[in-house]
Amino acid sequence: MFFGHWIMVRPTSAPYGGVVNNFDLTGRRAIVTGGASGLGAATARALEDAGADVTIAVRTPRSPNARPLDLADLDSVRAFADAWEGPLDILVANAGVMAIPTRQLSAQGWELQLATNYLGHFALALGLRPHLTDGARLVVVSSGAYRNGPFDFDDPQFARRPYDPMLAYAQSKTAEMLFVTEATRQWDDVAVNALSPGYIHTALQRHLDDDTMRAFGAMDTDGNLITPSYYKTPEEGAATSVLLAASPSVEGVTGRYFEDEKEAPVEDFARDPEAAERLWELGLSGMR
Ligand SMILES: NC(=O)c1ccc[n+]([C@@H]2O[C@H](COP(=O)([O-])OP(=O)(O)OC[C@H]3O[C@@H](n4cnc5c(N)ncnc54)[C@H](OP(=O)(O)O)[C@@H]3O)[C@@H](O)[C@H]2O)c1
């Protein structure tokens, strides 16, 4: 298991880092995947508060603004995209799973973290592409975990190497970074950016045991979460998504990576154009 690069100091900031007060999204239409919980719910709320018409794309719709989407099933992704009508100004690719303990496969036979975090969102973005307005924002919620390694084109599905829950997560997040690189090259009328939200205690950590939480520095020896010094609130964590989805301050910014509401450097392997193009082809082959 990898733990490198995961320890970060929680910055203190106002809810949403103060980014939500300076824009008006009246008349804009947005989709937030995974918008019923955690960061997605906080992101959807902020966009709604700014006046956007927000649809949350979720596995189990429970509210009038929710539509069904299972990212781990490309038939569901296709059905969601096919049912979408009219323009789309903002797509926040936020849903995700982390550290699934055993190797599981999606409906189409892809390793489940790669299928959910990367392939499902790739297919969704391509399916919704005809609806994206000129200057639309595509926000990819990746993770600092991507730094744990490049995409393994020899064995992306962990079919031959031992399955490692955190490495599979990291690889899926590297894939999301590479998607941004290639989408930026191909789509010059859409702003496509990636981000890491920082550390936020959500359902995402449900597969991590206490030893792993301690190794991350998120739990003390008595089993207590180290909050609030370690974790951001969901609103603080969502601030970078909201910034990239909506703020005029990043108008025209594309192909970048943000942390803590600021642009951050990217490891070369995660923006390598050849790897990005190769992954795009792999994604297309996965959709056939
Ligand atoms: N929390 C952190 O510290 C942290 C750090 C770095 C990056 N991130 C990233 O932030 C994003 C949001 O995570 P979170 O912390 O807000 O976790 P969360 O509360 O668990 O939210 C994840 C969402 O993804 C949805 N989801 C999972 N599998 C799905 C599928 N097959 N189809 C559709 N939706 C699916 C979940 O829906 P269900 O309710 O149906 O399961 C849930 O709403 C993720 O991409 C994660 O990798 C989080």
Coordinates of C-alpha atoms and ligand atoms in Angstrom, one line a residue:
M1 CA 0.0 0.0 0.0
F2 CA 1.2 3.5 -0.7
F3 CA 1.0 6.4 1.7
G4 CA 3.4 8.8 0.1
H5 CA 2.3 12.3 -0.7
W6 CA -1.0 11.9 1.3
I7 CA -0.2 13.9 4.4
M8 CA -1.3 17.4 4.0
V9 CA -1.9 20.3 6.4
R10 CA -5.5 21.5 6.4
P11 CA -5.7 25.1 5.4
T12 CA -8.1 27.3 7.4
S13 CA -10.7 28.9 5.2
A14 CA -14.2 30.3 5.1
P15 CA -17.0 28.0 3.9
Y16 CA -16.3 27.4 0.2
G17 CA -13.1 29.3 0.7
G18 CA -15.0 32.5 0.1
V19 CA -15.3 31.6 -3.6
V20 CA -19.1 31.5 -3.9
N21 CA -20.0 35.1 -3.3
N22 CA -18.7 36.5 -6.5
F23 CA -20.7 35.0 -9.3
D24 CA -24.2 34.6 -10.6
L25 CA -25.2 31.3 -12.3
T26 CA -28.8 32.2 -13.2
G27 CA -29.7 30.5 -16.4
R28 CA -26.8 28.0 -16.3
R29 CA -27.4 24.3 -16.2
A30 CA -25.1 22.0 -14.3
I31 CA -24.7 18.3 -13.5
V32 CA -22.8 17.1 -10.4
T33 CA -22.2 13.3 -10.3
G34 CA -22.3 11.9 -6.8
G35 CA -24.3 15.0 -5.8
A36 CA -26.2 13.3 -3.0
S37 CA -23.4 13.0 -0.5
G38 CA -20.1 14.4 0.7
L39 CA -18.3 16.9 -1.6
G40 CA -20.8 16.4 -4.4
A41 CA -23.7 17.5 -2.2
A42 CA -21.7 20.6 -1.0
T43 CA -20.8 21.4 -4.6
A44 CA -24.4 21.1 -5.8
R45 CA -25.7 23.3 -3.0
A46 CA -23.2 26.1 -3.8
L47 CA -24.0 26.0 -7.5
E48 CA -27.7 26.1 -6.7
D49 CA -27.2 29.0 -4.2
A50 CA -25.5 30.9 -7.0
G51 CA -28.7 30.4 -9.2
A52 CA -27.8 27.4 -11.4
D53 CA -30.3 24.7 -12.4
V54 CA -28.5 21.7 -10.9
T55 CA -29.1 18.0 -11.7
I56 CA -27.4 15.5 -9.4
A57 CA -26.5 12.3 -11.2
V58 CA -26.8 9.5 -8.6
R59 CA -27.2 5.7 -8.3
T60 CA -30.4 6.1 -6.2
P61 CA -32.4 9.2 -7.0
R62 CA -34.3 10.5 -4.0
S63 CA -35.0 14.2 -4.9
P64 CA -36.7 15.9 -7.8
N65 CA -33.4 17.2 -9.1
A66 CA -31.8 13.7 -9.2
R67 CA -31.5 11.4 -12.2
P68 CA -30.2 7.9 -12.2
L69 CA -26.6 7.2 -13.1
D70 CA -24.4 4.2 -12.3
L71 CA -20.9 5.1 -13.5
A72 CA -19.9 1.4 -13.3
D73 CA -22.3 0.4 -15.9
L74 CA -21.8 2.0 -19.4
D75 CA -25.4 1.2 -20.4
S76 CA -26.6 3.4 -17.5
V77 CA -24.1 6.1 -18.5
R78 CA -25.4 6.0 -22.1
A79 CA -29.0 6.1 -21.0
F80 CA -28.2 9.2 -18.8
A81 CA -26.5 11.0 -21.7
D82 CA -29.2 10.0 -24.2
A83 CA -31.9 11.3 -21.9
W84 CA -30.2 14.7 -21.4
E85 CA -32.0 17.5 -23.3
G86 CA -30.8 21.0 -24.0
P87 CA -27.6 22.8 -23.2
L88 CA -25.2 22.0 -20.4
D89 CA -22.9 24.6 -19.0
I90 CA -21.2 22.8 -16.1
L91 CA -20.3 19.1 -15.6
V92 CA -18.7 18.2 -12.3
A93 CA -17.2 14.7 -12.5
N94 CA -17.2 14.2 -8.8
A95 CA -18.5 10.7 -7.9
G96 CA -16.0 8.2 -6.9
V97 CA -15.0 5.1 -4.9
M98 CA -11.8 4.5 -3.0
A99 CA -9.9 1.4 -1.8
I100 CA -12.4 -1.2 -2.6
P101 CA -10.9 -4.1 -0.6
T102 CA -11.0 -6.8 -3.2
R103 CA -10.7 -6.7 -6.9
Q104 CA -14.2 -6.3 -8.3
L105 CA -15.3 -5.7 -11.9
S106 CA -17.8 -3.4 -13.4
A107 CA -20.7 -4.5 -15.6
Q108 CA -18.4 -4.4 -18.6
G109 CA -15.5 -6.2 -16.8
W110 CA -13.3 -3.2 -15.9
E111 CA -11.6 -3.0 -12.5
L112 CA -14.3 -1.2 -10.4
Q113 CA -12.3 1.8 -9.2
L114 CA -11.0 2.5 -12.7
A115 CA -14.5 1.9 -14.2
T116 CA -16.3 4.2 -11.7
N117 CA -13.8 7.0 -11.3
Y118 CA -12.4 7.2 -14.8
L119 CA -14.2 5.2 -17.5
G120 CA -17.8 6.1 -16.4
H121 CA -16.9 9.8 -16.3
F122 CA -15.0 9.5 -19.7
A123 CA -18.1 8.0 -21.3
L124 CA -20.4 10.5 -19.6
A125 CA -18.3 13.4 -20.8
L126 CA -18.3 12.1 -24.4
G127 CA -22.0 11.4 -24.3
L128 CA -22.8 14.9 -23.1
R129 CA -20.2 16.5 -25.3
P130 CA -22.9 17.6 -27.9
H131 CA -24.7 19.5 -25.2
L132 CA -21.8 21.4 -23.8
T133 CA -22.1 25.1 -24.5
D134 CA -19.3 27.2 -25.8
G135 CA -17.1 28.0 -22.8
A136 CA -18.7 25.2 -20.7
R137 CA -16.8 24.1 -17.6
L138 CA -15.8 20.4 -17.1
V139 CA -14.5 19.9 -13.6
V140 CA -12.7 16.6 -12.8
V141 CA -12.5 15.8 -9.1
S142 CA -9.2 13.8 -9.0
S143 CA -7.0 13.4 -5.9
G144 CA -3.5 14.1 -4.7
A145 CA -3.4 10.3 -4.6
Y146 CA -2.6 10.4 -8.3
R147 CA 1.0 11.2 -7.4
N148 CA 1.4 7.6 -6.3
G149 CA 2.1 6.5 -9.8
P150 CA 1.7 6.6 -13.5
F151 CA -1.0 4.7 -15.4
D152 CA 0.0 1.1 -15.9
F153 CA -0.9 0.4 -19.6
D154 CA 0.6 -3.2 -19.3
D155 CA -1.9 -4.2 -16.6
P156 CA -4.5 -1.5 -16.0
Q157 CA -7.1 -3.9 -14.7
F158 CA -4.8 -5.6 -12.1
A159 CA -5.4 -8.8 -14.0
R160 CA -1.8 -10.0 -13.6
R161 CA -0.2 -8.0 -10.7
P162 CA -1.5 -8.3 -7.2
Y163 CA -4.5 -6.1 -6.6
D164 CA -3.7 -3.2 -4.3
P165 CA -6.8 -1.2 -3.2
M166 CA -5.0 2.1 -2.8
L167 CA -2.9 1.7 -5.9
A168 CA -6.0 1.0 -8.0
Y169 CA -7.5 4.2 -6.6
A170 CA -4.4 6.2 -7.3
Q171 CA -4.3 4.8 -10.9
S172 CA -7.9 5.8 -11.5
K173 CA -7.1 9.3 -10.3
T174 CA -4.0 9.4 -12.6
A175 CA -6.4 8.4 -15.4
E176 CA -8.6 11.3 -14.6
M177 CA -5.6 13.6 -14.8
L178 CA -4.7 12.2 -18.2
F179 CA -8.3 12.6 -19.4
V180 CA -8.0 16.3 -18.7
T181 CA -4.8 16.6 -20.8
E182 CA -6.3 14.9 -23.8
A183 CA -9.7 16.6 -23.5
T184 CA -8.0 19.9 -23.4
R185 CA -6.1 19.1 -26.6
Q186 CA -9.2 17.9 -28.4
W187 CA -11.9 20.3 -27.1
D188 CA -10.9 24.0 -27.4
D189 CA -14.4 25.3 -26.7
V190 CA -14.6 23.7 -23.3
A191 CA -12.6 24.5 -20.1
V192 CA -11.4 21.2 -18.6
N193 CA -9.6 21.2 -15.3
A194 CA -8.8 18.8 -12.6
L195 CA -8.5 19.2 -8.8
S196 CA -7.8 17.6 -5.6
P197 CA -10.2 18.7 -2.8
G198 CA -7.8 17.9 0.1
Y199 CA -8.9 15.7 3.0
I200 CA -12.5 15.6 3.9
H201 CA -14.1 12.9 6.1
T202 CA -16.9 11.4 4.0
A203 CA -18.3 8.0 3.1
L204 CA -15.3 7.7 0.7
Q205 CA -13.1 6.4 3.6
R206 CA -15.5 3.6 4.5
H207 CA -13.1 0.9 3.3
L208 CA -10.1 2.2 5.3
D209 CA -9.3 0.3 8.5
D210 CA -8.0 2.1 11.6
D211 CA -4.4 1.3 11.0
T212 CA -4.6 2.9 7.5
M213 CA -6.3 5.9 9.0
R214 CA -3.5 6.2 11.6
A215 CA -0.9 5.9 8.8
F216 CA -2.6 8.7 7.0
G217 CA -2.4 10.8 10.2
A218 CA -6.2 11.0 10.3
M219 CA -6.7 9.1 13.5
D220 CA -5.1 9.0 16.9
T221 CA -4.0 5.9 18.9
D222 CA -7.3 5.8 20.7
G223 CA -9.3 5.6 17.5
N224 CA -10.5 9.2 17.5
L225 CA -10.6 11.2 14.2
I226 CA -8.2 14.1 14.2
T227 CA -10.6 16.8 13.4
P228 CA -10.9 19.6 12.6
S229 CA -7.2 20.0 12.3
Y230 CA -6.8 17.2 9.8
Y231 CA -10.0 17.3 7.8
K232 CA -11.6 20.1 5.8
T233 CA -15.4 20.5 6.0
P234 CA -17.3 19.3 2.9
E235 CA -17.9 23.0 2.0
E236 CA -14.2 23.8 2.3
G237 CA -13.4 20.6 0.3
A238 CA -15.9 21.6 -2.4
A239 CA -14.5 25.1 -2.7
T240 CA -12.0 24.2 -5.5
S241 CA -14.7 22.4 -7.5
V242 CA -17.0 25.4 -7.2
L243 CA -14.2 27.7 -8.1
L244 CA -13.4 25.8 -11.3
A245 CA -17.1 25.2 -12.1
A246 CA -18.2 28.8 -11.8
S247 CA -15.9 31.5 -10.8
P248 CA -15.1 34.3 -13.3
S249 CA -11.6 34.4 -11.8
V250 CA -10.7 31.2 -13.8
E251 CA -12.5 32.2 -17.1
G252 CA -10.5 30.8 -20.0
V253 CA -8.3 28.6 -17.7
T254 CA -8.1 25.0 -19.1
G255 CA -5.9 22.0 -18.8
R256 CA -4.8 22.8 -15.3
Y257 CA -4.8 21.2 -11.9
F258 CA -5.9 23.0 -8.7
E259 CA -5.5 22.3 -4.9
D260 CA -6.9 24.5 -2.1
E261 CA -8.4 26.9 -4.7
K262 CA -5.1 27.5 -6.4
E263 CA -3.3 26.1 -9.4
A264 CA -0.8 23.5 -8.4
P265 CA 2.0 21.7 -10.3
V266 CA 1.4 18.3 -11.9
E267 CA 3.8 15.4 -12.1
D268 CA 4.9 14.9 -15.7
F269 CA 3.5 11.3 -16.0
A270 CA 0.0 12.7 -15.3
R271 CA 0.1 15.2 -18.2
D272 CA 2.1 13.2 -20.6
P273 CA 0.5 13.8 -24.0
E274 CA 1.3 10.3 -25.4
A275 CA -0.1 8.6 -22.3
A276 CA -3.1 10.8 -22.4
E277 CA -3.9 9.9 -26.0
R278 CA -3.2 6.3 -25.4
L279 CA -5.6 6.3 -22.5
W280 CA -8.3 8.0 -24.5
E281 CA -8.0 5.2 -27.1
L282 CA -8.3 2.6 -24.2
G283 CA -11.3 4.4 -22.9
L284 CA -12.9 4.4 -26.4
S285 CA -12.2 0.6 -26.7
G286 CA -13.8 0.1 -23.3
M287 CA -17.0 1.8 -24.6
R288 CA -17.3 -0.4 -27.6
Ligands
LIG1 N1 -13.0 12.9 0.8 C1 -11.7 13.1 0.5 O1 -10.8 13.3 1.4 C2 -11.2 13.1 -0.9 C3 -9.9 13.3 -1.2 C4 -9.5 13.3 -2.5 C5 -10.4 13.1 -3.5 N2 -11.7 12.9 -3.3 C6 -12.6 12.7 -4.4 O2 -13.8 13.5 -4.2 C7 -14.9 12.8 -4.8 C8 -16.1 12.8 -3.9 O3 -15.8 12.0 -2.8 P1 -16.5 12.2 -1.4 O4 -15.4 12.4 -0.4 O5 -17.5 13.2 -1.4 O6 -17.1 10.8 -1.1 P2 -18.6 10.2 -1.0 O7 -19.3 11.0 0.0 O8 -18.5 8.8 -0.8 O9 -19.2 10.6 -2.4 C9 -18.9 9.8 -3.5 C10 -20.1 9.7 -4.3 O10 -19.9 8.9 -5.5 C11 -21.0 8.2 -5.7 N3 -20.8 6.9 -6.5 C12 -20.0 5.9 -6.1 N4 -20.0 4.9 -7.0 C13 -20.9 5.4 -8.0 C14 -21.3 4.8 -9.2 N5 -21.0 3.6 -9.6 N6 -22.2 5.5 -10.0 C15 -22.6 6.8 -9.6 N7 -22.2 7.3 -8.4 C16 -21.3 6.6 -7.6 C17 -21.5 7.8 -4.3 O11 -22.9 7.4 -4.4 P3 -23.5 6.3 -3.5 O12 -24.1 7.1 -2.3 O13 -24.6 5.7 -4.3 O14 -22.5 5.4 -3.0 C18 -21.3 9.1 -3.6 O15 -22.4 10.0 -3.7 C19 -14.4 11.5 -5.3 O16 -14.1 11.5 -6.6 C20 -13.1 11.3 -4.5 O17 -12.2 10.4 -5.1 C21 -12.1 12.9 -2.0

